[in-house]
Coordinates of C-alpha atoms in Angstrom, one line a residue:
E299 CA 123.9 117.2 48.1
N300 CA 127.0 115.1 47.6
R301 CA 129.3 118.1 47.5
K302 CA 131.1 120.3 49.9
R303 CA 129.8 123.8 50.5
T304 CA 130.5 126.6 52.9
L305 CA 128.0 127.5 55.7
P306 CA 128.3 131.0 57.2
I307 CA 128.9 130.3 60.9
Q308 CA 126.9 133.5 61.8
Q309 CA 123.8 131.8 60.5
I310 CA 124.2 128.6 62.4
E311 CA 122.5 128.1 65.8
T312 CA 122.6 124.3 66.2
L313 CA 124.4 121.4 64.5
H314 CA 122.7 118.0 64.6
I315 CA 125.2 115.1 63.8
F316 CA 123.6 111.9 62.5
G317 CA 126.6 110.4 60.8
E318 CA 130.2 109.5 61.6
V319 CA 132.2 112.7 62.1
D320 CA 135.6 113.5 63.6
F321 CA 136.1 116.7 65.7
N322 CA 139.1 118.4 67.1
T323 CA 139.5 121.1 69.8
S324 CA 139.7 123.9 67.3
F325 CA 136.2 123.0 66.1
F326 CA 134.8 123.1 69.6
N327 CA 136.6 126.4 70.4
L328 CA 135.0 127.8 67.2
V329 CA 131.4 126.7 67.9
N330 CA 131.8 127.8 71.6
S331 CA 132.8 131.3 70.6
H332 CA 129.7 131.6 68.4
G333 CA 127.3 129.9 71.0
I334 CA 126.5 127.0 68.7
F335 CA 125.1 123.7 70.1
V336 CA 126.2 120.4 68.8
H337 CA 123.8 117.5 69.3
M338 CA 124.8 113.9 68.4
Y339 CA 122.6 110.9 67.6
N340 CA 123.2 107.2 67.3
Y341 CA 122.5 105.0 64.4
Y342 CA 118.8 104.7 65.4
G343 CA 118.4 108.4 65.7
F344 CA 118.3 108.4 69.5
Y345 CA 120.0 111.3 71.3
S346 CA 123.5 110.4 72.5
G347 CA 124.7 113.6 73.9
G348 CA 126.3 116.8 72.7
F349 CA 128.4 119.9 73.2
V350 CA 126.8 122.8 75.1
P351 CA 128.5 126.2 74.7
R352 CA 129.5 128.2 77.8
K353 CA 126.4 129.9 79.2
K354 CA 126.5 133.7 78.8
Q355 CA 123.3 134.6 80.5
V356 CA 123.9 133.8 84.1
S357 CA 122.3 135.1 87.3
G358 CA 123.1 133.8 90.8
Y359 CA 119.9 135.5 92.1
V360 CA 117.7 133.7 89.5
D361 CA 119.4 130.4 90.4
L362 CA 118.6 130.9 94.1
Q363 CA 115.0 131.8 93.3
Q364 CA 114.6 128.9 91.0
A365 CA 116.0 126.5 93.6
Q366 CA 113.8 128.0 96.3
H367 CA 110.7 127.5 94.1
C368 CA 111.7 123.9 93.5
W369 CA 112.3 123.2 97.2
D370 CA 109.0 124.7 98.3
I371 CA 106.3 122.1 97.4
E372 CA 103.5 124.6 97.0
K373 CA 105.4 126.9 94.7
R374 CA 106.8 123.9 92.8
L375 CA 103.3 122.4 92.4
Y376 CA 101.9 125.7 91.0
I377 CA 104.5 125.9 88.2
A378 CA 104.3 122.2 87.4
K379 CA 100.5 122.4 87.2
M380 CA 100.7 125.3 84.9
F381 CA 103.0 123.3 82.5
L382 CA 100.4 120.5 82.4
D383 CA 97.5 122.9 82.2
S384 CA 99.0 124.2 78.9
A385 CA 99.9 120.7 77.7
V386 CA 96.3 119.5 78.2
H387 CA 94.9 122.6 76.5
H388 CA 97.0 121.8 73.4
M389 CA 96.1 118.1 73.5
L390 CA 92.4 119.0 73.5
R391 CA 92.9 121.6 70.8
N392 CA 94.5 118.9 68.6
I393 CA 91.6 116.5 69.0
R394 CA 88.9 119.2 68.5
K395 CA 90.6 120.5 65.3
K396 CA 90.3 117.1 63.7
K397 CA 86.5 117.3 64.0
L398 CA 86.3 113.6 64.6
N399 CA 83.8 111.7 66.8
L400 CA 86.1 111.7 69.8
D401 CA 83.7 113.1 72.4
S402 CA 84.3 110.2 74.8
I403 CA 88.1 110.8 74.7
I404 CA 87.6 114.5 75.3
Y405 CA 85.4 113.8 78.2
E406 CA 87.9 111.4 79.8
I407 CA 90.7 114.0 79.4
E408 CA 88.5 116.7 81.0
V409 CA 87.8 114.4 84.0
Q410 CA 91.5 113.8 84.5
K411 CA 92.3 117.4 84.0
Q412 CA 90.4 118.3 87.1
K413 CA 92.5 115.9 89.1
L414 CA 95.6 117.9 88.0
Y415 CA 94.5 120.8 90.1
E416 CA 93.7 118.6 93.1
A417 CA 97.2 116.9 93.2
K418 CA 99.1 117.5 96.4
Q419 CA 102.4 115.8 95.4
I420 CA 104.6 115.8 92.3
D421 CA 104.4 112.0 92.0
E422 CA 100.6 112.2 92.1
L423 CA 100.7 115.0 89.4
M424 CA 102.9 112.9 87.2
G425 CA 100.5 109.9 87.5
V426 CA 97.6 112.0 86.3
E427 CA 99.7 113.3 83.5
G428 CA 100.5 109.8 82.4
R429 CA 96.9 108.8 82.3
I430 CA 96.0 111.9 80.3
R431 CA 98.7 111.2 77.8
Q432 CA 97.6 107.6 77.5
I433 CA 94.0 108.7 76.8
Y434 CA 95.2 111.3 74.3
Y435 CA 97.3 108.8 72.4
S436 CA 94.3 106.5 72.1
A437 CA 92.9 109.0 69.5
I438 CA 95.8 108.4 67.1
P439 CA 94.2 105.6 65.1
E440 CA 91.3 107.9 64.2
W441 CA 93.8 110.7 63.1
I442 CA 95.7 108.4 60.8
A443 CA 92.8 106.1 59.7
K444 CA 93.1 107.1 56.0
S445 CA 96.9 106.5 55.9
P446 CA 98.9 103.3 55.5
F447 CA 100.2 103.8 59.1
T448 CA 98.9 101.9 62.1
Y449 CA 99.1 102.5 65.8
V450 CA 98.3 100.3 68.8
K451 CA 100.0 101.9 71.9
R452 CA 102.8 104.2 72.9
E453 CA 106.1 102.4 73.1
K454 CA 109.4 104.3 73.8
R455 CA 112.2 101.7 74.4
P456 CA 112.3 100.4 71.8
T457 CA 110.0 102.1 69.3
R458 CA 108.5 99.2 67.3
D459 CA 106.4 101.0 64.7
P460 CA 106.7 104.1 62.5
V461 CA 104.3 106.3 64.5
N462 CA 106.1 105.6 67.8
A463 CA 109.4 106.2 66.1
L464 CA 108.1 109.6 64.8
I465 CA 106.8 110.7 68.2
S466 CA 110.1 109.8 69.9
F467 CA 112.2 111.4 67.2
G468 CA 110.1 114.6 67.3
N469 CA 110.1 114.8 71.1
T470 CA 113.9 114.5 71.0
Q471 CA 114.1 117.4 68.6
M472 CA 111.9 119.4 70.9
Y473 CA 114.1 118.7 73.9
T474 CA 117.2 120.0 72.1
T475 CA 115.3 123.1 70.8
V476 CA 114.0 123.9 74.3
L477 CA 117.6 123.5 75.7
G478 CA 118.9 126.0 73.2
E479 CA 116.2 128.6 74.1
I480 CA 116.8 128.1 77.9
Y481 CA 120.5 128.8 77.4
K482 CA 119.6 132.2 75.9
T483 CA 118.1 133.2 79.3
S484 CA 119.3 133.1 82.9
L485 CA 117.3 130.0 83.8
N486 CA 119.2 127.0 85.1
P487 CA 118.3 124.0 82.9
T488 CA 119.0 121.5 85.6
I489 CA 116.5 122.8 88.1
S490 CA 113.0 121.6 87.2
F491 CA 109.6 121.6 88.7
L492 CA 107.5 118.9 87.1
H493 CA 110.3 116.3 86.5
Q494 CA 112.6 115.4 89.3
P495 CA 116.0 117.3 89.0
S496 CA 118.9 114.9 88.6
S497 CA 122.6 115.1 88.1
R498 CA 122.8 113.9 84.5
R499 CA 120.1 115.6 82.5
F500 CA 118.6 119.0 81.8
S501 CA 115.3 118.3 83.4
L502 CA 113.8 121.8 82.9
C503 CA 113.9 121.0 79.2
L504 CA 111.5 118.1 79.9
D505 CA 109.2 120.4 81.8
L506 CA 108.9 123.0 79.1
A507 CA 108.7 120.4 76.4
E508 CA 105.4 119.2 77.9
I509 CA 103.9 122.5 76.6
F510 CA 105.3 122.4 73.1
K511 CA 105.2 118.7 72.2
P512 CA 101.4 118.8 71.7
M513 CA 101.6 122.3 70.4
I514 CA 104.3 121.8 67.7
I515 CA 105.4 118.1 67.4
D516 CA 102.1 116.2 67.3
P517 CA 100.3 118.4 64.7
L518 CA 103.4 118.2 62.6
I519 CA 103.6 114.4 62.7
F520 CA 100.0 113.9 61.7
Q521 CA 100.2 116.5 59.1
M522 CA 103.1 114.7 57.5
I523 CA 101.4 111.3 57.7
N524 CA 98.0 112.4 56.4
N525 CA 99.6 114.6 53.6
R526 CA 101.7 111.6 52.5
M527 CA 104.9 113.6 53.1
L528 CA 106.3 110.5 54.9
S529 CA 105.6 106.9 53.8
L530 CA 106.5 103.5 55.3
A531 CA 109.5 103.5 53.0
H532 CA 111.1 106.2 55.1
F533 CA 111.5 103.8 58.1
E534 CA 113.8 100.9 58.9
H535 CA 113.3 97.9 61.1
I536 CA 116.3 96.3 62.9
D537 CA 116.2 94.0 65.9
E538 CA 112.5 94.9 66.7
K539 CA 113.4 98.6 66.6
C540 CA 111.8 101.0 64.1
F541 CA 113.4 104.3 63.2
L542 CA 113.5 106.9 60.5
N543 CA 116.0 106.3 57.7
E544 CA 118.3 109.0 56.5
Q545 CA 115.8 110.3 53.9
G546 CA 113.0 110.3 56.5
K547 CA 115.1 112.2 59.0
K548 CA 115.9 114.9 56.4
I549 CA 112.2 115.3 55.5
F550 CA 111.1 115.5 59.1
L551 CA 113.9 118.0 60.1
T552 CA 113.2 120.2 57.1
E553 CA 109.5 120.4 58.0
Y554 CA 110.3 120.8 61.7
N555 CA 112.5 123.8 61.1
K556 CA 109.9 125.3 58.8
K557 CA 107.4 124.9 61.7
L558 CA 109.7 126.6 64.2
A559 CA 110.2 129.5 61.8
T560 CA 106.4 130.0 61.3
T561 CA 105.1 133.2 62.8
V562 CA 101.9 134.1 64.6
K563 CA 100.6 137.6 65.6
H564 CA 101.2 137.8 69.3
R565 CA 98.2 139.3 71.1
K566 CA 100.2 141.2 73.8
L567 CA 103.3 142.1 71.9
N568 CA 101.3 143.1 68.9
R569 CA 103.9 141.7 66.5
K570 CA 104.7 138.4 64.8
V571 CA 106.4 135.8 66.8
S572 CA 107.9 132.5 65.6
Y573 CA 107.1 129.2 67.3
R574 CA 110.7 129.0 68.4
H575 CA 110.5 132.4 70.0
F576 CA 107.4 131.4 71.9
I577 CA 109.6 128.9 73.8
R578 CA 112.0 131.7 74.9
L579 CA 109.1 134.0 75.8
E580 CA 107.9 131.1 78.1
C581 CA 111.4 131.2 79.8
Y582 CA 111.1 134.9 80.4
K583 CA 107.7 134.5 81.9
I584 CA 109.0 131.9 84.3
I585 CA 111.9 134.2 85.3
K586 CA 109.4 137.0 86.0
H587 CA 107.4 134.6 88.2
L588 CA 110.5 133.5 90.1
L589 CA 111.4 137.1 90.8
G590 CA 107.9 138.0 91.9
D591 CA 107.3 140.4 89.1
E592 CA 104.4 138.6 87.4
V593 CA 102.4 135.4 88.2
Y594 CA 103.2 132.7 85.6
K595 CA 100.5 131.9 83.1
P596 CA 101.5 129.5 80.4
V597 CA 101.0 130.0 76.7
K598 CA 97.8 128.6 75.3
A599 CA 97.5 128.7 71.5
W600 CA 94.7 130.9 70.4
W601 CA 95.1 130.7 66.7

C-alpha cells in the first residue's frame, strides 16, 4: 500500500519474498524463534529457496518407521498408491462438477486408474500418473472455453502461456504450504514414497501435494479465470517465458489464502476444518499408519 506498517509477528506463519530484500542474522534469529518460514522467488515467480526454522516436532522412532516403509517396496507402494488414488478422485471430481460433455476423458482416466493398483514398481506407478495427468489436462480447453485464455498442452520449463504459468505458480504455493504443515508434525519431509527421496529437496512435500493440487489449486485457477478475476493483462512475456506480474501474484495469493482458510464440516471430527488443516490431518494419518495404529486412507473431498 506504498507505506510502512507493523505486522504482529504472532500472526505470521510464512513470509513469501518476491522483491529485492536485504536480511541480517537478527532477522533470521527472530523468525526462527517464532517458527516462521521464509520463501524466496526469482523475478519470474519461480521458487528459489528459503529459510526453514528449526524443527520442533521430532521423533527418531517416526523417522525409523518412515525410512523402513520407504525401503520396503510393498509398504512404499501402498502409501504411494493411496496418494494417487486421492489425486485421481479429485481430478474426476473437478471434471464432473463442470457438467461438460467430457465422458470420454472420464473413461480414459478410469481405465488408467485401474492400472495404478496393478503397478509393481514406483517407476511404473509414476508412468501411469503421468498419463492420467496428461489426460486430465486435456479437459482444460473445455473449462476455459468462454474466457480469453487458451491452452494447448502442459509446459513447465519454461511456462509459455498464462494457464501454464498459473498452474506452475499455484503448484509452487502448494509445495510450500505442505512443507509448513509437515514441519508441524514429526514426519521427515525428505523421506518420501511416491517421488524418489533425494539430497536436495523435500520430496515428501511433492507426495502430499499430489492430493491437494487437484483439490485446491486447480479449482481455484479455473474459478479465477472464468470469473474474470485474472485477465491476460496480469501476465508478462519475456524470452518465451510467461509469468504472473506483480498485480497478478497479489490477486492469486489473496484468493489462495482465502481458499486455505475456508472451512468444511469434518465428518469424523464433527467440527469445521480449514483446507490448510486438512493437510496437517493427512500428515497425522500417515504417522498413525507408520506406527501401525491405523491403516492410511487418504482424504477424498465429499462436499
